Amino acid sequence: MLDQPPSRHLRTIFLSDVHLGTRGCQAGLLLDFLRVHDAETIYLVGDVVDAWRLRRVWHWPQLHNDVVQKLLRKGRKGSRIIYIPGNHDEFLRDYVGTHFGGIEVRRNAIHEAADGRRLLVVHGDDFDMVVRHAKWLALLGDWAYSLALGVNTYLNVVRRGLGFSYWSLSAWAKLKVKNAVNFISAFEEALAREAHRFEVDGVVCGHIHHAAMHDRFGIAYLNCGDWVESCTAVVEHHDGRFEIIRWTQAMGAADVTAPAAPEAVAA
C-alpha cells in the first residue's frame, strides 16, 4: 500500500476533466487526493461528470459516488465550491446561477489570487472549433480516444510483467503527433486572447487533458489536466503561488493503470 503525503491546506484547488461515469475515470486516486487536500475554494472546471458516456452506457460505481459525497462534505465544512460545466456535462449549463448542495454553478468565473492577480476560469470547449462546429467529429474522437486507452491498458499489463512503470500511449501521442501539438498551441493561444479580452492576468482551464503552466502568450496560462490519464490538479498556495500537482508522482506510484475495460474519454 502506498504511503499518503501529509495533509495540506491550500487557498484554492482547481480540478477538471474527472469524467465520473466512465470506466477510465481514476476516481480512487482523486478520492485519495481529496482526503489529504483541503482548500478555501474548490473550482470544478468542467467535464466532472460525463453525460455523453452515461447516455450510452450507465456506469456509476460506488467510488464515483464517494467522490461526489467527498466534495459535498467539503462544502458543508466550509469550502466554497464553484462548478463551471464543460462540454461533457453541458446539461448543467441550464442551471447557471443556481446552487445545489452548496455548489455554485457558473458559466465562468474571475478568481482573485492572494497576490492580487485576476484569473479567468473557464472549461475551454468554447475555443475548440471541433466541439463548437462539428460535434459528430468530437464524438468520433471520443470513441477513438477510448480505443487508444483500451490498447494502453493492455500495453501496460505487458509493461508491468517486464518490470516497467506505467506509460500513457495517448499522452505520448499528443506530444508527438504534429497536429496534436499544433492543436494544443492554438488552444492555448485562443485562451490567452480571451484572457486579454477580459483584461485579466491569466486563465485557468481544462478540456484538452494536458496539464500545463506557462506565460508564453503574455498571460498566465494554467491547465488543470485530467483525472483519466495524468491525475493532475492546479492549486494555489496561501501566498498566491500556483503549482501543478501530479498526483501519481506525489504518491510515489510506479504503476497506475486504467481499469481493464477499454472505455475512457476524450476532450
Short mmCIF file of C-alpha atoms in Angstrom, two decimals:
data_model
loop_
_atom_site.label_atom_id
_atom_site.label_comp_id
_atom_site.label_asym_id
_atom_site.label_seq_id
_atom_site.Cartn_x
_atom_site.Cartn_y
_atom_site.Cartn_z
CA MET A 1 0.00 0.00 0.00
CA LEU A 2 1.30 3.44 -0.93
CA ASP A 3 2.01 5.93 1.82
CA GLN A 4 -0.02 9.12 1.52
CA PRO A 5 1.67 12.52 1.78
CA PRO A 6 0.76 14.62 4.84
CA SER A 7 -2.44 16.68 4.72
CA ARG A 8 -2.21 20.11 3.12
CA HIS A 9 -4.47 23.13 3.39
CA LEU A 10 -4.47 25.28 0.26
CA ARG A 11 -6.09 28.52 -0.73
CA THR A 12 -7.59 27.15 -3.96
CA ILE A 13 -7.89 23.84 -5.79
CA PHE A 14 -8.78 23.63 -9.50
CA LEU A 15 -9.95 20.23 -10.83
CA SER A 16 -11.16 19.42 -14.32
CA ASP A 17 -11.95 16.51 -16.62
CA VAL A 18 -12.69 13.92 -13.95
CA HIS A 19 -15.22 12.15 -16.21
CA LEU A 20 -17.24 10.46 -13.49
CA GLY A 21 -19.48 7.89 -15.14
CA THR A 22 -16.74 6.35 -17.30
CA ARG A 23 -14.52 3.34 -16.71
CA GLY A 24 -11.47 5.45 -17.48
CA CYS A 25 -12.04 7.78 -14.52
CA GLN A 26 -9.39 7.39 -11.81
CA ALA A 27 -11.91 8.03 -9.04
CA GLY A 28 -9.93 6.16 -6.41
CA LEU A 29 -6.88 8.34 -6.96
CA LEU A 30 -8.97 11.50 -6.90
CA LEU A 31 -10.55 10.38 -3.64
CA ASP A 32 -7.05 9.88 -2.18
CA PHE A 33 -6.13 13.38 -3.35
CA LEU A 34 -9.22 14.91 -1.77
CA ARG A 35 -8.60 13.12 1.52
CA VAL A 36 -5.30 14.93 2.03
CA HIS A 37 -6.06 18.30 0.41
CA ASP A 38 -8.43 20.94 1.71
CA ALA A 39 -8.95 24.45 0.36
CA GLU A 40 -10.91 27.61 0.99
CA THR A 41 -12.23 27.44 -2.59
CA ILE A 42 -12.56 24.50 -4.98
CA TYR A 43 -13.24 25.08 -8.66
CA LEU A 44 -14.65 22.19 -10.70
CA VAL A 45 -13.56 23.30 -14.16
CA GLY A 46 -15.83 21.19 -16.34
CA ASP A 47 -16.31 17.60 -17.50
CA VAL A 48 -16.55 16.40 -13.92
CA VAL A 49 -19.50 14.19 -14.90
CA ASP A 50 -19.53 12.61 -18.36
CA ALA A 51 -23.12 12.76 -19.61
CA TRP A 52 -22.01 11.83 -23.14
CA ARG A 53 -20.96 8.40 -21.95
CA LEU A 54 -23.71 7.93 -19.38
CA ARG A 55 -26.33 8.44 -22.09
CA ARG A 56 -24.85 5.45 -23.93
CA VAL A 57 -23.80 3.15 -21.10
CA TRP A 58 -24.68 3.62 -17.44
CA HIS A 59 -21.57 3.21 -15.28
CA TRP A 60 -21.62 4.64 -11.78
CA PRO A 61 -19.69 2.55 -9.23
CA GLN A 62 -19.51 3.35 -5.53
CA LEU A 63 -16.14 5.12 -5.89
CA HIS A 64 -17.71 7.68 -8.22
CA ASN A 65 -20.44 8.29 -5.69
CA ASP A 66 -17.77 8.60 -2.98
CA VAL A 67 -16.07 11.40 -4.93
CA VAL A 68 -19.35 13.34 -5.14
CA GLN A 69 -20.02 12.81 -1.44
CA LYS A 70 -16.48 13.90 -0.54
CA LEU A 71 -16.90 17.16 -2.45
CA LEU A 72 -20.30 17.82 -0.89
CA ARG A 73 -18.80 17.15 2.55
CA LYS A 74 -16.05 19.68 1.91
CA GLY A 75 -18.73 22.19 1.00
CA ARG A 76 -20.58 21.53 4.24
CA LYS A 77 -17.34 22.02 6.17
CA GLY A 78 -16.82 25.49 4.74
CA SER A 79 -15.12 25.20 1.34
CA ARG A 80 -16.66 27.33 -1.37
CA ILE A 81 -17.27 25.10 -4.41
CA ILE A 82 -17.80 26.57 -7.87
CA TYR A 83 -18.81 24.28 -10.74
CA ILE A 84 -18.14 25.52 -14.29
CA PRO A 85 -19.69 22.93 -16.67
CA GLY A 86 -17.81 21.71 -19.73
CA ASN A 87 -18.99 20.07 -22.92
CA HIS A 88 -19.40 16.58 -21.41
CA ASP A 89 -21.57 17.96 -18.59
CA GLU A 90 -23.13 20.76 -20.62
CA PHE A 91 -26.62 19.87 -19.32
CA LEU A 92 -25.63 21.77 -16.17
CA ARG A 93 -25.34 25.00 -18.17
CA ASP A 94 -29.13 25.15 -17.96
CA TYR A 95 -28.65 25.71 -14.21
CA VAL A 96 -26.08 28.51 -14.34
CA GLY A 97 -26.69 30.94 -11.50
CA THR A 98 -28.20 28.32 -9.20
CA HIS A 99 -26.90 26.39 -6.20
CA PHE A 100 -27.28 22.70 -5.44
CA GLY A 101 -25.90 21.02 -2.35
CA GLY A 102 -23.93 24.16 -1.61
CA ILE A 103 -22.25 24.14 -5.04
CA GLU A 104 -22.48 27.27 -7.24
CA VAL A 105 -22.96 26.68 -10.98
CA ARG A 106 -21.29 29.36 -13.11
CA ARG A 107 -20.60 29.75 -16.83
CA ASN A 108 -17.19 31.17 -15.98
CA ALA A 109 -15.57 32.95 -13.05
CA ILE A 110 -12.92 35.51 -12.22
CA HIS A 111 -10.64 34.25 -9.48
CA GLU A 112 -8.60 36.76 -7.49
CA ALA A 113 -5.36 35.22 -6.28
CA ALA A 114 -3.74 36.02 -2.95
CA ASP A 115 -1.19 38.25 -4.71
CA GLY A 116 -3.92 40.30 -6.41
CA ARG A 117 -3.77 38.71 -9.86
CA ARG A 118 -7.11 38.10 -11.55
CA LEU A 119 -7.62 34.84 -13.45
CA LEU A 120 -10.42 33.87 -15.81
CA VAL A 121 -11.68 30.34 -15.05
CA VAL A 122 -13.34 28.53 -17.99
CA HIS A 123 -13.54 24.94 -19.17
CA GLY A 124 -12.24 25.77 -22.64
CA ASP A 125 -14.51 23.90 -25.05
CA ASP A 126 -15.74 27.20 -26.49
CA PHE A 127 -12.26 27.56 -28.02
CA ASP A 128 -12.23 24.09 -29.59
CA MET A 129 -13.52 24.50 -33.14
CA VAL A 130 -14.30 20.79 -33.48
CA VAL A 131 -16.57 20.80 -30.43
CA ARG A 132 -18.22 24.07 -31.46
CA HIS A 133 -18.84 23.34 -35.13
CA ALA A 134 -18.62 19.56 -35.66
CA LYS A 135 -19.93 17.75 -32.62
CA TRP A 136 -20.19 14.49 -34.57
CA LEU A 137 -16.43 14.67 -35.11
CA ALA A 138 -15.89 15.30 -31.41
CA LEU A 139 -17.96 12.18 -30.64
CA LEU A 140 -15.88 10.21 -33.15
CA GLY A 141 -12.75 11.49 -31.44
CA ASP A 142 -14.19 10.37 -28.10
CA TRP A 143 -14.60 6.85 -29.48
CA ALA A 144 -11.07 6.81 -30.95
CA TYR A 145 -9.61 8.04 -27.67
CA SER A 146 -11.49 5.30 -25.81
CA LEU A 147 -9.95 2.74 -28.16
CA ALA A 148 -6.47 4.18 -27.59
CA LEU A 149 -6.86 3.96 -23.82
CA GLY A 150 -8.13 0.41 -24.16
CA VAL A 151 -4.96 -0.51 -26.05
CA ASN A 152 -2.98 1.41 -23.45
CA THR A 153 -4.45 -0.73 -20.64
CA TYR A 154 -3.27 -4.00 -22.17
CA LEU A 155 0.06 -2.49 -23.17
CA ASN A 156 0.69 -1.60 -19.54
CA VAL A 157 -0.15 -5.13 -18.42
CA VAL A 158 2.77 -6.27 -20.60
CA ARG A 159 4.99 -3.44 -19.30
CA ARG A 160 4.22 -4.46 -15.70
CA GLY A 161 5.22 -8.02 -16.48
CA LEU A 162 8.54 -6.73 -17.83
CA GLY A 163 9.13 -4.57 -14.77
CA PHE A 164 8.47 -1.22 -16.42
CA SER A 165 6.39 1.63 -14.95
CA TYR A 166 3.10 2.99 -16.28
CA TRP A 167 3.25 4.77 -19.65
CA SER A 168 0.43 6.65 -21.38
CA LEU A 169 0.07 5.99 -25.11
CA SER A 170 -2.44 8.78 -25.68
CA ALA A 171 -0.42 11.36 -23.71
CA TRP A 172 2.67 10.40 -25.72
CA ALA A 173 0.71 10.72 -28.97
CA LYS A 174 -0.47 14.22 -28.04
CA LEU A 175 3.10 15.38 -27.66
CA LYS A 176 4.49 13.54 -30.70
CA VAL A 177 1.83 13.91 -33.37
CA LYS A 178 2.36 17.25 -35.10
CA ASN A 179 -1.33 18.08 -35.50
CA ALA A 180 -1.99 17.40 -31.82
CA VAL A 181 0.88 19.66 -30.79
CA ASN A 182 -0.39 22.38 -33.11
CA PHE A 183 -3.90 21.99 -31.69
CA ILE A 184 -2.65 22.40 -28.12
CA SER A 185 -0.68 25.50 -29.06
CA ALA A 186 -3.64 27.03 -30.92
CA PHE A 187 -5.93 26.25 -27.98
CA GLU A 188 -3.56 27.91 -25.51
CA GLU A 189 -3.22 30.98 -27.72
CA ALA A 190 -7.01 31.29 -28.07
CA LEU A 191 -7.42 31.15 -24.28
CA ALA A 192 -4.73 33.80 -23.91
CA ARG A 193 -6.65 36.09 -26.29
CA GLU A 194 -9.80 35.54 -24.23
CA ALA A 195 -7.93 36.47 -21.05
CA HIS A 196 -6.74 39.68 -22.71
CA ARG A 197 -10.34 40.41 -23.74
CA PHE A 198 -11.44 40.07 -20.12
CA GLU A 199 -8.49 42.26 -19.08
CA VAL A 200 -7.27 39.71 -16.56
CA ASP A 201 -3.80 38.43 -15.72
CA GLY A 202 -4.31 34.81 -16.64
CA VAL A 203 -6.61 31.90 -17.38
CA VAL A 204 -7.32 28.55 -15.73
CA CYS A 205 -8.92 25.90 -17.93
CA GLY A 206 -9.16 22.20 -18.71
CA HIS A 207 -10.71 20.38 -21.68
CA ILE A 208 -7.63 19.13 -23.56
CA HIS A 209 -6.32 16.74 -20.87
CA HIS A 210 -2.88 18.34 -20.94
CA ALA A 211 -1.71 19.93 -17.68
CA ALA A 212 0.47 22.98 -18.25
CA MET A 213 1.55 26.23 -16.62
CA HIS A 214 3.37 28.97 -18.54
CA ASP A 215 3.16 32.58 -19.70
CA ARG A 216 4.27 32.23 -23.32
CA PHE A 217 1.43 34.42 -24.64
CA GLY A 218 1.87 37.27 -22.20
CA ILE A 219 -0.60 35.96 -19.63
CA ALA A 220 -0.53 33.16 -17.06
CA TYR A 221 -1.91 30.01 -18.69
CA LEU A 222 -2.82 27.16 -16.31
CA ASN A 223 -4.44 23.95 -17.50
CA CYS A 224 -5.67 21.53 -14.82
CA GLY A 225 -5.09 18.39 -16.88
CA ASP A 226 -7.41 15.48 -16.09
CA TRP A 227 -8.22 12.50 -13.85
CA VAL A 228 -8.28 9.90 -16.60
CA GLU A 229 -4.61 9.65 -17.53
CA SER A 230 -2.43 12.22 -15.81
CA CYS A 231 -4.27 12.70 -12.48
CA THR A 232 -3.32 16.36 -12.08
CA ALA A 233 -4.68 19.44 -10.37
CA VAL A 234 -3.75 23.11 -10.28
CA VAL A 235 -3.53 24.51 -6.76
CA GLU A 236 -2.93 27.94 -5.28
CA HIS A 237 -0.95 28.27 -2.06
CA HIS A 238 -1.79 30.89 0.55
CA ASP A 239 0.97 33.19 -0.74
CA GLY A 240 -0.52 33.26 -4.26
CA ARG A 241 1.95 30.75 -5.71
CA PHE A 242 0.45 28.28 -8.19
CA GLU A 243 1.52 24.67 -8.67
CA ILE A 244 0.55 21.66 -10.76
CA ILE A 245 0.22 18.59 -8.55
CA ARG A 246 0.85 15.37 -10.44
CA TRP A 247 -0.78 13.02 -8.00
CA THR A 248 0.66 9.71 -9.17
CA GLN A 249 4.15 11.19 -8.74
CA ALA A 250 3.26 12.68 -5.37
CA MET A 251 2.07 9.26 -4.22
CA GLY A 252 5.29 7.70 -5.45
CA ALA A 253 3.25 5.45 -7.72
CA ALA A 254 5.27 3.44 -10.19
CA ASP A 255 2.27 1.66 -11.68
CA VAL A 256 -1.10 3.38 -12.01
CA THR A 257 -3.26 1.89 -14.74
CA ALA A 258 -6.73 2.47 -16.05
CA PRO A 259 -9.37 -0.22 -15.40
CA ALA A 260 -9.34 -3.26 -17.62
CA ALA A 261 -12.40 -2.39 -19.70
CA PRO A 262 -11.36 -0.41 -22.79
CA GLU A 263 -13.55 2.60 -22.11
CA ALA A 264 -12.32 6.12 -21.46
CA VAL A 265 -12.93 9.64 -22.61
CA ALA A 266 -11.59 12.41 -24.78
CA ALA A 267 -11.91 16.14 -24.62
#
